[in-house]
Coordinates of C-alpha atoms in Angstrom, one line a residue:
Chain A
A479 CA 0.5 -14.8 -10.7
Q480 CA 2.5 -12.5 -8.4
T481 CA 1.9 -13.0 -4.7
V482 CA 3.4 -11.8 -1.5
T483 CA 3.2 -14.0 1.7
Q484 CA 3.7 -12.9 5.3
S485 CA 3.5 -16.0 7.5
Q486 CA 3.5 -14.2 10.8
P487 CA 0.1 -12.7 11.6
E488 CA 1.4 -11.2 14.9
M489 CA 4.7 -10.7 16.7
S490 CA 5.8 -9.0 19.9
V491 CA 9.2 -7.7 21.0
Q492 CA 10.5 -6.1 24.1
E493 CA 11.5 -2.5 23.9
A494 CA 15.2 -2.1 22.8
E495 CA 15.4 -5.6 21.4
T496 CA 15.6 -6.8 17.8
V497 CA 12.8 -8.4 15.8
T498 CA 12.7 -9.8 12.3
L499 CA 9.6 -9.9 10.2
S500 CA 9.4 -12.5 7.3
C501 CA 8.2 -12.1 3.8
T502 CA 8.3 -14.3 0.7
Y503 CA 7.1 -13.5 -2.8
D504 CA 6.5 -15.2 -6.0
T505 CA 7.2 -13.7 -9.5
S506 CA 8.7 -14.7 -12.8
E507 CA 10.0 -11.1 -13.2
N508 CA 13.7 -10.4 -13.0
N509 CA 13.5 -6.7 -12.2
Y510 CA 11.2 -5.5 -9.5
Y511 CA 11.0 -3.4 -6.3
L512 CA 10.2 -4.7 -2.8
F513 CA 9.0 -2.5 0.1
W514 CA 8.1 -2.6 3.7
Y515 CA 5.3 -0.3 4.7
K516 CA 4.2 0.6 8.3
Q517 CA 0.6 1.3 9.2
P518 CA 0.2 2.5 12.8
P519 CA -3.2 2.2 14.5
S520 CA -5.6 4.7 12.9
R521 CA -2.8 6.4 11.1
Q522 CA -1.5 6.7 7.5
M523 CA 0.6 4.0 5.8
I524 CA 4.2 5.1 5.4
L525 CA 7.1 3.6 3.5
V526 CA 9.8 2.2 5.8
I527 CA 12.3 0.8 3.4
R528 CA 12.7 -0.3 -0.2
Q529 CA 14.9 -2.6 -2.2
E530 CA 15.6 -2.7 -5.9
A531 CA 16.0 -6.3 -7.1
Y532 CA 19.0 -5.5 -9.2
K533 CA 21.0 -4.3 -6.2
Q534 CA 22.7 -7.1 -4.3
Q535 CA 23.4 -4.9 -1.3
N536 CA 20.7 -5.0 1.4
A537 CA 18.9 -1.7 2.0
T538 CA 19.3 0.0 5.4
E539 CA 17.4 3.0 6.9
N540 CA 18.6 3.8 10.4
R541 CA 17.2 1.1 12.7
F542 CA 15.6 -0.8 9.8
S543 CA 17.4 -3.2 7.5
V544 CA 16.4 -5.9 5.1
N545 CA 17.8 -9.3 4.2
F546 CA 17.1 -9.7 0.5
Q547 CA 17.6 -13.2 -0.9
K548 CA 16.6 -13.1 -4.5
A549 CA 17.1 -16.7 -5.4
A550 CA 15.0 -17.7 -2.4
K551 CA 12.5 -14.9 -3.1
S552 CA 12.7 -13.8 0.5
F553 CA 12.7 -10.3 1.9
S554 CA 12.8 -10.0 5.7
L555 CA 12.7 -6.8 7.7
K556 CA 14.9 -6.4 10.8
I557 CA 14.1 -3.7 13.4
S558 CA 16.9 -3.0 15.8
D559 CA 16.5 -1.2 19.2
S560 CA 12.7 -1.5 19.0
Q561 CA 10.7 1.5 20.2
L562 CA 7.2 1.8 21.4
G563 CA 6.4 3.8 18.3
D564 CA 7.2 0.8 16.1
T565 CA 4.0 -0.8 17.2
A566 CA 2.0 -1.1 13.9
M567 CA 0.9 -3.3 11.1
Y568 CA 3.8 -4.0 8.7
F569 CA 3.1 -4.9 5.1
C570 CA 5.6 -6.4 2.6
A571 CA 4.9 -5.2 -1.0
F572 CA 6.1 -5.9 -4.5
V573 CA 6.0 -3.9 -7.8
P574 CA 7.4 -5.2 -11.0
A575 CA 9.8 -2.8 -12.8
G576 CA 7.7 -0.7 -15.2
G577 CA 4.5 -1.8 -13.5
F578 CA 1.9 0.3 -11.7
K579 CA 0.2 -2.3 -9.5
T580 CA 1.6 -2.7 -5.9
I581 CA 0.9 -6.2 -4.5
F582 CA 0.7 -6.3 -0.7
G583 CA 1.0 -9.2 1.8
A584 CA -1.6 -9.7 4.5
G585 CA 0.5 -8.0 7.1
T586 CA 2.2 -8.7 10.4
R587 CA 1.0 -7.0 13.5
L588 CA 3.9 -6.0 15.7
F589 CA 3.6 -5.1 19.4
V590 CA 6.5 -3.5 21.1
K591 CA 6.2 -4.0 24.9
A592 CA 7.6 -1.7 27.5
Chain B
D938 CA 2.9 21.1 2.1
A939 CA -0.3 19.1 2.3
G940 CA 0.0 15.4 1.9
V941 CA -2.6 13.2 0.4
T942 CA -6.1 14.0 1.6
Q943 CA -9.3 11.9 1.4
S944 CA -12.9 12.7 2.0
P945 CA -15.1 11.7 3.7
T946 CA -13.4 10.1 6.7
H947 CA -16.2 7.7 7.4
L948 CA -19.3 6.7 5.4
I949 CA -22.3 4.5 6.1
K950 CA -24.4 3.2 3.2
T951 CA -27.0 0.5 2.6
R952 CA -26.8 -2.3 0.1
G953 CA -27.6 -1.3 -3.4
Q954 CA -26.7 2.3 -2.9
Q955 CA -23.9 4.2 -4.8
V956 CA -20.9 6.0 -3.2
T957 CA -18.3 8.5 -4.3
L958 CA -15.0 8.8 -2.5
R959 CA -12.6 11.7 -3.2
C960 CA -8.8 12.1 -3.1
S961 CA -6.4 15.0 -3.5
P962 CA -2.9 14.0 -4.3
K963 CA 0.3 15.4 -2.6
S964 CA 1.4 18.6 -4.2
G965 CA 3.4 18.0 -7.3
H966 CA 2.1 14.5 -7.9
D967 CA 0.2 13.5 -11.0
T968 CA -0.7 9.8 -10.5
V969 CA -3.3 8.4 -8.2
S970 CA -3.9 4.8 -7.2
W971 CA -6.8 3.4 -5.2
Y972 CA -6.7 0.4 -2.9
Q973 CA -9.3 -1.5 -0.9
Q974 CA -8.2 -2.7 2.5
A975 CA -10.6 -5.2 4.2
L976 CA -10.4 -5.5 7.9
G977 CA -7.2 -7.4 8.9
Q978 CA -6.0 -7.7 5.3
G979 CA -3.4 -6.0 3.1
P980 CA -4.5 -3.4 0.6
Q981 CA -5.8 -4.7 -2.8
F982 CA -5.1 -2.6 -5.9
I983 CA -8.2 -1.3 -7.6
F984 CA -6.8 0.9 -10.3
Q985 CA -4.4 3.7 -11.1
Y986 CA -5.1 7.0 -12.9
Y987 CA -2.6 9.1 -14.9
E988 CA -3.3 11.9 -17.3
E989 CA -7.0 11.4 -16.6
E990 CA -6.9 7.9 -17.9
E991 CA -7.2 4.5 -16.1
R992 CA -3.7 3.1 -16.6
Q993 CA -4.0 -0.3 -14.9
R994 CA -6.8 -2.1 -13.1
G995 CA -6.8 -4.8 -10.5
N996 CA -9.3 -7.7 -10.2
F997 CA -12.4 -5.6 -9.3
P998 CA -15.8 -5.6 -11.1
D999 CA -17.1 -2.9 -13.2
R1000 CA -19.1 -1.6 -10.3
F1001 CA -15.9 0.1 -9.3
S1002 CA -15.1 3.1 -11.5
G1003 CA -13.0 6.2 -11.2
H1004 CA -12.1 9.5 -12.6
Q1005 CA -9.2 11.8 -12.5
F1006 CA -9.6 15.6 -13.0
P1007 CA -7.2 18.1 -14.7
N1008 CA -5.9 19.2 -11.2
Y1009 CA -4.9 15.5 -10.6
S1010 CA -7.5 14.9 -7.9
S1011 CA -9.5 11.7 -8.2
E1012 CA -12.8 10.0 -7.4
L1013 CA -13.7 6.4 -6.8
N1014 CA -17.3 5.4 -7.5
V1015 CA -18.8 2.2 -6.4
N1016 CA -22.3 1.2 -7.6
A1017 CA -24.8 -1.3 -6.3
L1018 CA -23.0 -1.6 -3.0
L1019 CA -22.6 -5.1 -1.4
L1020 CA -21.9 -5.9 2.2
G1021 CA -18.5 -7.2 1.1
D1022 CA -17.6 -3.7 -0.1
S1023 CA -17.2 -2.6 3.5
A1024 CA -13.5 -1.7 3.9
L1025 CA -11.0 1.1 4.2
Y1026 CA -10.4 2.7 0.9
L1027 CA -6.9 4.1 0.5
C1028 CA -5.7 6.6 -2.1
A1029 CA -2.0 6.9 -2.9
S1030 CA -0.3 9.5 -5.0
S1031 CA 3.0 9.5 -6.8
L1032 CA 4.9 11.2 -9.6
A1033 CA 4.7 9.2 -12.8
Q1034 CA 7.9 7.3 -13.2
T1035 CA 10.1 7.9 -16.3
S1036 CA 12.6 5.4 -15.0
G1037 CA 12.9 3.5 -11.8
Y1038 CA 10.2 3.8 -9.2
N1039 CA 8.7 6.8 -7.5
E1040 CA 7.5 6.5 -3.9
Q1041 CA 3.7 6.3 -3.3
F1042 CA 2.3 8.5 -0.5
F1043 CA -0.9 7.3 1.1
G1044 CA -3.9 9.2 2.4
P1045 CA -5.6 8.4 5.7
G1046 CA -8.3 6.5 4.0
T1047 CA -12.1 6.5 3.9
R1048 CA -13.9 3.9 6.1
L1049 CA -16.9 2.6 4.2
T1050 CA -19.5 0.6 6.0
V1051 CA -22.3 -1.1 4.0
L1052 CA -25.3 -2.2 6.0

């Protein structure tokens, strides 16, 4: 079975500092996609960043970057220069290549403090 | 350009009742997926519809059924409601992938409370 595990239920960070959210996954697939989604309080879930498993280079989107370790099945999210608007639930997610079902982790609640 | 819309926003039902939730996909999208998000949990995949057919289903009982219309909008029906069906129900739309992966866009959700 394919699973996604986020071991940090809650984290906090000071504004302007850097924080890293952890995610591990389990799959026997060789090709797949990994995602980080952000769900702000009472607002819609949006995609933050995605990584194709066949790409060795880590994905980067402005202040957001990932550390993708395929052999270790690890996919962490680094948020640099944290902003108050980054306060949200963050979900790690997985989709096998050619698949239709997105598997989500339980989420990490991030608080950015002023 | 309207994003994914869902109705109603909130709904309260009692055990044993039936409920229908609705979703309109983002303009240009033809694929709709439904997720159940219990409080404090990650979304769980219910099923995906494409070309008016259920393409894949998650681990949900037959009480959960759906439909997709020719205009790509979709409904989620839940029969014989249980207290455990209380959750945020999310709809996500995308363009059917021919290769690679196409981004899903999520709606705001319908909060269902079963008493």
